Amino acid sequence: MFITFEGVDFCGKSTQIILLKKFLSRRNNKVKVIREPGGTFISEKIRNVLLDKKNHQMSDETELLLFSASRSQLVNHVILPYLEKNYYVLSDRFHDSSIAYQGYGRSLNLSFVKSLQKFVIGKAIPNLTFFLDIPIEEVALRMSKIKKVNLDRIETSKLDFYEKVRKGYVQLAKSDSRFITINGMLPKKDIHKEIITELEKYEGKIDVYKK
Ligand code: TYD
């Protein structure tokens, strides 16, 4: 089972991934957690190039291609092999991030970005994608609360960029039933409960098909 988590920066994905991993491990499932960009030797190198503030001259096209190259390594060397071994693979971001950030956010040609992602992910299509939705004012609030001195290159972009990214996710979620939109303003434990409910609903459907 392949589950991805999406949303704008500071939406709370990482916390939910930790909670879901614990839940699945308690149920004796094998779990592999990955994050994007990164996760393989080559992908981590690409991550450093992408997030390095010194690289402010990076064109939007280069950015898209680097995220995609990093993802391609991850799909072939980690995701597909683990899925074959019946792991639950939980990914902090995946191809929808490129569609939302580079396609909607940076306004690159949307149909090209989507076809490129299809090419990159191949058979690694997520079973479920949890989109944690928060208003952009909340992003600003969480950013200032965390008072991260070292915001990365993309996090320092303006908030209207995040607004475009959020709208992109909303569009994507409407167009595909694998998306589950969750209100990211709810308390952490309520979000976790909703994720478990949705996962069990999905697993119930698969069991029915198997019978
Ligand atoms: P990261 O520090 O991992 O952020 P987060 O923990 O919020 O996911 O940095 C990833 C940044 O890169 C984040 O701002 C989202 C952005 N990103 C893209 O623009 N396109 C992509 O395809 C991916 C995977 C991430």
PDB file of C-alpha atoms and ligand atoms in Angstrom:
ATOM      1  CA  MET A   1       0.000   0.000   0.000  1.00  0.00           C
ATOM      2  CA  PHE A   2       1.378   3.374  -1.040  1.00  0.00           C
ATOM      3  CA  ILE A   3       0.182   6.437   0.892  1.00  0.00           C
ATOM      4  CA  THR A   4       1.289   9.992   0.215  1.00  0.00           C
ATOM      5  CA  PHE A   5       0.864  13.157   2.284  1.00  0.00           C
ATOM      6  CA  GLU A   6       0.498  16.516   0.632  1.00  0.00           C
ATOM      7  CA  GLY A   7      -0.174  20.145   1.484  1.00  0.00           C
ATOM      8  CA  VAL A   8       1.517  23.518   1.715  1.00  0.00           C
ATOM      9  CA  ASP A   9       4.573  23.922   3.960  1.00  0.00           C
ATOM     10  CA  PHE A  10       3.764  23.773   7.708  1.00  0.00           C
ATOM     11  CA  CYS A  11       0.465  21.918   7.138  1.00  0.00           C
ATOM     12  CA  GLY A  12       1.444  19.223   9.660  1.00  0.00           C
ATOM     13  CA  LYS A  13       2.224  16.291   7.350  1.00  0.00           C
ATOM     14  CA  SER A  14       5.302  15.104   9.195  1.00  0.00           C
ATOM     15  CA  THR A  15       3.485  14.761  12.554  1.00  0.00           C
ATOM     16  CA  GLN A  16       0.727  12.712  10.932  1.00  0.00           C
ATOM     17  CA  ILE A  17       3.217  10.441   9.196  1.00  0.00           C
ATOM     18  CA  ILE A  18       4.888   9.659  12.535  1.00  0.00           C
ATOM     19  CA  LEU A  19       1.480   8.882  14.121  1.00  0.00           C
ATOM     20  CA  LEU A  20       0.401   6.670  11.215  1.00  0.00           C
ATOM     21  CA  LYS A  21       3.718   4.822  11.225  1.00  0.00           C
ATOM     22  CA  LYS A  22       3.256   4.037  14.947  1.00  0.00           C
ATOM     23  CA  PHE A  23      -0.316   2.884  14.345  1.00  0.00           C
ATOM     24  CA  LEU A  24       0.652   0.594  11.460  1.00  0.00           C
ATOM     25  CA  SER A  25       3.635  -0.833  13.321  1.00  0.00           C
ATOM     26  CA  ARG A  26       1.395  -1.659  16.307  1.00  0.00           C
ATOM     27  CA  ARG A  27      -0.783  -3.615  13.832  1.00  0.00           C
ATOM     28  CA  ASN A  28       2.385  -5.541  12.842  1.00  0.00           C
ATOM     29  CA  ASN A  29       2.627  -4.058   9.377  1.00  0.00           C
ATOM     30  CA  LYS A  30       5.963  -3.442   7.711  1.00  0.00           C
ATOM     31  CA  VAL A  31       6.350   0.309   7.189  1.00  0.00           C
ATOM     32  CA  LYS A  32       8.801   2.395   5.166  1.00  0.00           C
ATOM     33  CA  VAL A  33       8.718   6.185   5.559  1.00  0.00           C
ATOM     34  CA  ILE A  34      10.265   8.406   2.907  1.00  0.00           C
ATOM     35  CA  ARG A  35      10.391  12.131   2.279  1.00  0.00           C
ATOM     36  CA  GLU A  36      10.735  14.150  -0.869  1.00  0.00           C
ATOM     37  CA  PRO A  37      12.993  15.422  -2.251  1.00  0.00           C
ATOM     38  CA  GLY A  38      15.573  12.881  -1.062  1.00  0.00           C
ATOM     39  CA  GLY A  39      15.617   9.286   0.127  1.00  0.00           C
ATOM     40  CA  THR A  40      18.427   7.819  -1.986  1.00  0.00           C
ATOM     41  CA  PHE A  41      22.111   8.742  -2.258  1.00  0.00           C
ATOM     42  CA  ILE A  42      21.580  10.620  -5.527  1.00  0.00           C
ATOM     43  CA  SER A  43      18.217  12.102  -4.468  1.00  0.00           C
ATOM     44  CA  GLU A  44      19.748  13.583  -1.270  1.00  0.00           C
ATOM     45  CA  LYS A  45      22.421  15.281  -3.386  1.00  0.00           C
ATOM     46  CA  ILE A  46      19.715  16.732  -5.613  1.00  0.00           C
ATOM     47  CA  ARG A  47      17.804  17.834  -2.464  1.00  0.00           C
ATOM     48  CA  ASN A  48      20.818  19.860  -1.327  1.00  0.00           C
ATOM     49  CA  VAL A  49      21.001  21.623  -4.696  1.00  0.00           C
ATOM     50  CA  LEU A  50      17.257  22.342  -4.638  1.00  0.00           C
ATOM     51  CA  LEU A  51      17.078  23.753  -1.123  1.00  0.00           C
ATOM     52  CA  ASP A  52      20.398  25.654  -1.061  1.00  0.00           C
ATOM     53  CA  LYS A  53      19.679  29.383  -0.760  1.00  0.00           C
ATOM     54  CA  LYS A  54      22.809  30.153  -2.766  1.00  0.00           C
ATOM     55  CA  ASN A  55      21.014  28.714  -5.799  1.00  0.00           C
ATOM     56  CA  HIS A  56      18.581  31.629  -6.081  1.00  0.00           C
ATOM     57  CA  GLN A  57      19.243  31.830  -9.823  1.00  0.00           C
ATOM     58  CA  MET A  58      17.605  28.456 -10.428  1.00  0.00           C
ATOM     59  CA  SER A  59      15.042  28.616 -13.228  1.00  0.00           C
ATOM     60  CA  ASP A  60      11.569  27.191 -12.645  1.00  0.00           C
ATOM     61  CA  GLU A  61      12.184  24.605 -15.368  1.00  0.00           C
ATOM     62  CA  THR A  62      15.414  23.426 -13.712  1.00  0.00           C
ATOM     63  CA  GLU A  63      13.575  23.182 -10.409  1.00  0.00           C
ATOM     64  CA  LEU A  64      10.875  20.970 -11.940  1.00  0.00           C
ATOM     65  CA  LEU A  65      13.422  18.707 -13.606  1.00  0.00           C
ATOM     66  CA  LEU A  66      15.534  18.326 -10.472  1.00  0.00           C
ATOM     67  CA  PHE A  67      12.534  17.402  -8.313  1.00  0.00           C
ATOM     68  CA  SER A  68      11.515  14.928 -10.997  1.00  0.00           C
ATOM     69  CA  ALA A  69      15.014  13.417 -11.285  1.00  0.00           C
ATOM     70  CA  SER A  70      15.185  12.981  -7.523  1.00  0.00           C
ATOM     71  CA  ARG A  71      11.754  11.306  -7.579  1.00  0.00           C
ATOM     72  CA  SER A  72      12.682   8.942 -10.388  1.00  0.00           C
ATOM     73  CA  GLN A  73      15.578   7.537  -8.336  1.00  0.00           C
ATOM     74  CA  LEU A  74      13.295   7.133  -5.337  1.00  0.00           C
ATOM     75  CA  VAL A  75      10.606   5.322  -7.334  1.00  0.00           C
ATOM     76  CA  ASN A  76      12.991   2.810  -8.850  1.00  0.00           C
ATOM     77  CA  HIS A  77      15.340   2.216  -5.949  1.00  0.00           C
ATOM     78  CA  VAL A  78      13.042   2.480  -2.942  1.00  0.00           C
ATOM     79  CA  ILE A  79       9.280   2.755  -3.552  1.00  0.00           C
ATOM     80  CA  LEU A  80       8.721  -0.080  -6.032  1.00  0.00           C
ATOM     81  CA  PRO A  81      11.077  -2.553  -4.287  1.00  0.00           C
ATOM     82  CA  TYR A  82       9.388  -1.918  -0.900  1.00  0.00           C
ATOM     83  CA  LEU A  83       5.883  -2.191  -2.359  1.00  0.00           C
ATOM     84  CA  GLU A  84       6.863  -5.513  -3.868  1.00  0.00           C
ATOM     85  CA  LYS A  85       7.861  -6.687  -0.390  1.00  0.00           C
ATOM     86  CA  ASN A  86       4.357  -5.715   0.860  1.00  0.00           C
ATOM     87  CA  TYR A  87       5.437  -2.719   2.899  1.00  0.00           C
ATOM     88  CA  TYR A  88       3.227   0.234   3.655  1.00  0.00           C
ATOM     89  CA  VAL A  89       5.198   3.041   2.020  1.00  0.00           C
ATOM     90  CA  LEU A  90       4.386   6.448   3.539  1.00  0.00           C
ATOM     91  CA  SER A  91       5.736   9.395   1.593  1.00  0.00           C
ATOM     92  CA  ASP A  92       6.092  12.968   2.820  1.00  0.00           C
ATOM     93  CA  ARG A  93       5.220  14.576  -0.550  1.00  0.00           C
ATOM     94  CA  PHE A  94       5.268  12.934  -3.974  1.00  0.00           C
ATOM     95  CA  HIS A  95       4.451  13.836  -7.578  1.00  0.00           C
ATOM     96  CA  ASP A  96       1.419  15.954  -6.610  1.00  0.00           C
ATOM     97  CA  SER A  97       3.880  18.372  -4.971  1.00  0.00           C
ATOM     98  CA  SER A  98       5.448  19.054  -8.363  1.00  0.00           C
ATOM     99  CA  ILE A  99       2.036  19.596  -9.926  1.00  0.00           C
ATOM    100  CA  ALA A 100       0.978  21.944  -7.108  1.00  0.00           C
ATOM    101  CA  TYR A 101       4.283  23.837  -6.579  1.00  0.00           C
ATOM    102  CA  GLN A 102       5.848  23.881 -10.057  1.00  0.00           C
ATOM    103  CA  GLY A 103       2.652  23.608 -12.114  1.00  0.00           C
ATOM    104  CA  TYR A 104       0.178  25.803 -10.220  1.00  0.00           C
ATOM    105  CA  GLY A 105       2.643  27.737  -8.028  1.00  0.00           C
ATOM    106  CA  ARG A 106       5.291  28.571 -10.636  1.00  0.00           C
ATOM    107  CA  SER A 107       2.769  28.552 -13.496  1.00  0.00           C
ATOM    108  CA  LEU A 108       4.704  26.097 -15.658  1.00  0.00           C
ATOM    109  CA  ASN A 109       2.715  24.361 -18.406  1.00  0.00           C
ATOM    110  CA  LEU A 110       0.311  22.230 -16.391  1.00  0.00           C
ATOM    111  CA  SER A 111      -0.320  19.473 -18.895  1.00  0.00           C
ATOM    112  CA  PHE A 112       3.431  19.082 -19.445  1.00  0.00           C
ATOM    113  CA  VAL A 113       4.092  18.939 -15.701  1.00  0.00           C
ATOM    114  CA  LYS A 114       1.386  16.291 -15.335  1.00  0.00           C
ATOM    115  CA  SER A 115       2.707  14.134 -18.220  1.00  0.00           C
ATOM    116  CA  LEU A 116       6.238  14.408 -16.875  1.00  0.00           C
ATOM    117  CA  GLN A 117       5.028  13.151 -13.496  1.00  0.00           C
ATOM    118  CA  LYS A 118       3.212  10.248 -15.152  1.00  0.00           C
ATOM    119  CA  PHE A 119       6.492   9.322 -16.854  1.00  0.00           C
ATOM    120  CA  VAL A 120       8.482   9.649 -13.617  1.00  0.00           C
ATOM    121  CA  ILE A 121       6.220   7.643 -11.309  1.00  0.00           C
ATOM    122  CA  GLY A 122       5.286   4.840 -13.724  1.00  0.00           C
ATOM    123  CA  LYS A 123       3.580   2.107 -11.729  1.00  0.00           C
ATOM    124  CA  ALA A 124       4.116   3.852  -8.379  1.00  0.00           C
ATOM    125  CA  ILE A 125       0.643   5.367  -8.221  1.00  0.00           C
ATOM    126  CA  PRO A 126      -0.415   6.189  -4.646  1.00  0.00           C
ATOM    127  CA  ASN A 127      -3.400   4.240  -3.310  1.00  0.00           C
ATOM    128  CA  LEU A 128      -4.341   7.127  -1.051  1.00  0.00           C
ATOM    129  CA  THR A 129      -3.222  10.752  -0.815  1.00  0.00           C
ATOM    130  CA  PHE A 130      -4.002  12.748   2.303  1.00  0.00           C
ATOM    131  CA  PHE A 131      -4.172  16.463   1.563  1.00  0.00           C
ATOM    132  CA  LEU A 132      -3.906  18.442   4.803  1.00  0.00           C
ATOM    133  CA  ASP A 133      -5.522  21.734   4.007  1.00  0.00           C
ATOM    134  CA  ILE A 134      -4.777  24.904   5.992  1.00  0.00           C
ATOM    135  CA  PRO A 135      -5.510  28.540   5.119  1.00  0.00           C
ATOM    136  CA  ILE A 136      -2.492  30.551   4.001  1.00  0.00           C
ATOM    137  CA  GLU A 137      -2.821  32.953   6.981  1.00  0.00           C
ATOM    138  CA  GLU A 138      -2.146  29.902   9.143  1.00  0.00           C
ATOM    139  CA  VAL A 139       1.041  29.181   7.156  1.00  0.00           C
ATOM    140  CA  ALA A 140       2.308  32.682   8.023  1.00  0.00           C
ATOM    141  CA  LEU A 141       1.341  32.204  11.670  1.00  0.00           C
ATOM    142  CA  ARG A 142       3.033  28.816  11.967  1.00  0.00           C
ATOM    143  CA  MET A 143       6.104  30.158  10.158  1.00  0.00           C
ATOM    144  CA  SER A 144       6.485  33.019  12.619  1.00  0.00           C
ATOM    145  CA  LYS A 145       5.808  30.768  15.640  1.00  0.00           C
ATOM    146  CA  ILE A 146       8.478  28.309  14.626  1.00  0.00           C
ATOM    147  CA  LYS A 147      10.815  31.321  14.072  1.00  0.00           C
ATOM    148  CA  LYS A 148      12.970  29.166  11.900  1.00  0.00           C
ATOM    149  CA  VAL A 149      16.035  31.318  11.280  1.00  0.00           C
ATOM    150  CA  ASN A 150      16.963  29.165   8.349  1.00  0.00           C
ATOM    151  CA  LEU A 151      13.934  29.050   6.084  1.00  0.00           C
ATOM    152  CA  ASP A 152      14.920  27.159   2.936  1.00  0.00           C
ATOM    153  CA  ARG A 153      14.909  28.714  -0.549  1.00  0.00           C
ATOM    154  CA  ILE A 154      11.360  27.699  -1.344  1.00  0.00           C
ATOM    155  CA  GLU A 155       9.926  28.482   2.108  1.00  0.00           C
ATOM    156  CA  THR A 156      11.101  32.078   1.812  1.00  0.00           C
ATOM    157  CA  SER A 157       8.940  32.595  -1.265  1.00  0.00           C
ATOM    158  CA  LYS A 158       6.017  34.923  -0.861  1.00  0.00           C
ATOM    159  CA  LEU A 159       2.685  33.909   0.612  1.00  0.00           C
ATOM    160  CA  ASP A 160       0.772  34.538  -2.626  1.00  0.00           C
ATOM    161  CA  PHE A 161       2.843  31.692  -4.051  1.00  0.00           C
ATOM    162  CA  TYR A 162       1.469  29.411  -1.329  1.00  0.00           C
ATOM    163  CA  GLU A 163      -2.034  30.590  -2.156  1.00  0.00           C
ATOM    164  CA  LYS A 164      -1.549  29.380  -5.740  1.00  0.00           C
ATOM    165  CA  VAL A 165      -0.102  26.100  -4.502  1.00  0.00           C
ATOM    166  CA  ARG A 166      -3.056  25.585  -2.156  1.00  0.00           C
ATOM    167  CA  LYS A 167      -5.546  26.276  -4.933  1.00  0.00           C
ATOM    168  CA  GLY A 168      -3.665  23.737  -7.064  1.00  0.00           C
ATOM    169  CA  TYR A 169      -4.073  21.078  -4.404  1.00  0.00           C
ATOM    170  CA  VAL A 170      -7.776  21.876  -4.100  1.00  0.00           C
ATOM    171  CA  GLN A 171      -8.169  21.364  -7.882  1.00  0.00           C
ATOM    172  CA  LEU A 172      -6.183  18.129  -7.821  1.00  0.00           C
ATOM    173  CA  ALA A 173      -8.196  16.787  -4.887  1.00  0.00           C
ATOM    174  CA  LYS A 174     -11.437  17.453  -6.761  1.00  0.00           C
ATOM    175  CA  SER A 175     -10.265  15.582  -9.838  1.00  0.00           C
ATOM    176  CA  ASP A 176      -9.109  12.289  -8.353  1.00  0.00           C
ATOM    177  CA  SER A 177     -10.783   9.956  -5.853  1.00  0.00           C
ATOM    178  CA  ARG A 178      -7.479   8.827  -4.321  1.00  0.00           C
ATOM    179  CA  PHE A 179      -7.346  12.235  -2.578  1.00  0.00           C
ATOM    180  CA  ILE A 180      -8.743  12.629   0.918  1.00  0.00           C
ATOM    181  CA  THR A 181      -8.905  16.257   1.992  1.00  0.00           C
ATOM    182  CA  ILE A 182      -8.536  16.806   5.729  1.00  0.00           C
ATOM    183  CA  ASN A 183      -8.978  20.063   7.594  1.00  0.00           C
ATOM    184  CA  GLY A 184      -5.447  20.745   8.859  1.00  0.00           C
ATOM    185  CA  MET A 185      -6.775  23.143  11.506  1.00  0.00           C
ATOM    186  CA  LEU A 186      -8.226  20.258  13.545  1.00  0.00           C
ATOM    187  CA  PRO A 187      -6.333  18.988  16.604  1.00  0.00           C
ATOM    188  CA  LYS A 188      -3.545  16.524  15.728  1.00  0.00           C
ATOM    189  CA  LYS A 189      -5.296  13.527  17.280  1.00  0.00           C
ATOM    190  CA  ASP A 190      -8.534  14.219  15.381  1.00  0.00           C
ATOM    191  CA  ILE A 191      -6.634  14.410  12.090  1.00  0.00           C
ATOM    192  CA  HIS A 192      -4.964  11.109  12.973  1.00  0.00           C
ATOM    193  CA  LYS A 193      -8.342   9.491  13.722  1.00  0.00           C
ATOM    194  CA  GLU A 194      -9.716  10.683  10.387  1.00  0.00           C
ATOM    195  CA  ILE A 195      -6.692   9.255   8.574  1.00  0.00           C
ATOM    196  CA  ILE A 196      -7.181   5.861  10.253  1.00  0.00           C
ATOM    197  CA  THR A 197     -10.898   5.866   9.426  1.00  0.00           C
ATOM    198  CA  GLU A 198     -10.193   6.623   5.757  1.00  0.00           C
ATOM    199  CA  LEU A 199      -7.429   4.036   5.577  1.00  0.00           C
ATOM    200  CA  GLU A 200      -9.633   1.333   7.081  1.00  0.00           C
ATOM    201  CA  LYS A 201     -12.448   2.269   4.703  1.00  0.00           C
ATOM    202  CA  TYR A 202     -10.033   1.860   1.784  1.00  0.00           C
ATOM    203  CA  GLU A 203      -8.676  -1.456   3.093  1.00  0.00           C
ATOM    204  CA  GLY A 204     -12.253  -2.702   3.542  1.00  0.00           C
ATOM    205  CA  LYS A 205     -12.930  -2.000  -0.129  1.00  0.00           C
ATOM    206  CA  ILE A 206      -9.823  -3.930  -1.217  1.00  0.00           C
ATOM    207  CA  ASP A 207     -10.874  -6.920   0.925  1.00  0.00           C
ATOM    208  CA  VAL A 208     -14.277  -6.949  -0.753  1.00  0.00           C
ATOM    209  CA  TYR A 209     -12.575  -7.087  -4.193  1.00  0.00           C
ATOM    210  CA  LYS A 210     -10.372  -9.969  -3.056  1.00  0.00           C
ATOM    211  CA  LYS A 211     -13.352 -12.088  -1.909  1.00  0.00           C
TER     212      LYS A 211
HETATM  213  P1  TYD B   1      11.054  20.375   2.939  1.00  0.00           P
HETATM  214  O1  TYD B   1      11.985  21.020   3.881  1.00  0.00           O
HETATM  215  O2  TYD B   1      11.075  18.910   2.798  1.00  0.00           O
HETATM  216  O3  TYD B   1       9.566  20.907   3.259  1.00  0.00           O
HETATM  217  P2  TYD B   1       8.323  20.181   3.905  1.00  0.00           P
HETATM  218  O4  TYD B   1       8.799  19.548   5.176  1.00  0.00           O
HETATM  219  O5  TYD B   1       7.328  21.284   4.124  1.00  0.00           O
HETATM  220  O6  TYD B   1       7.810  19.182   2.914  1.00  0.00           O
HETATM  221  O7  TYD B   1      11.297  21.066   1.543  1.00  0.00           O
HETATM  222  C1  TYD B   1      10.603  20.755   0.470  1.00  0.00           C
HETATM  223  C2  TYD B   1      10.211  22.036  -0.241  1.00  0.00           C
HETATM  224  O8  TYD B   1      10.207  21.766  -1.628  1.00  0.00           O
HETATM  225  C3  TYD B   1       8.809  22.464   0.140  1.00  0.00           C
HETATM  226  O9  TYD B   1       8.740  23.871   0.181  1.00  0.00           O
HETATM  227  C4  TYD B   1       7.978  21.978  -1.020  1.00  0.00           C
HETATM  228  C5  TYD B   1       8.915  22.010  -2.183  1.00  0.00           C
HETATM  229  N1  TYD B   1       8.655  20.998  -3.231  1.00  0.00           N
HETATM  230  C6  TYD B   1       8.361  21.410  -4.526  1.00  0.00           C
HETATM  231  O10 TYD B   1       8.316  22.621  -4.808  1.00  0.00           O
HETATM  232  N2  TYD B   1       8.142  20.471  -5.505  1.00  0.00           N
HETATM  233  C7  TYD B   1       8.219  19.135  -5.263  1.00  0.00           C
HETATM  234  O11 TYD B   1       8.020  18.301  -6.183  1.00  0.00           O
HETATM  235  C8  TYD B   1       8.527  18.715  -3.918  1.00  0.00           C
HETATM  236  C9  TYD B   1       8.648  17.253  -3.588  1.00  0.00           C
HETATM  237  C10 TYD B   1       8.745  19.675  -2.942  1.00  0.00           C
END
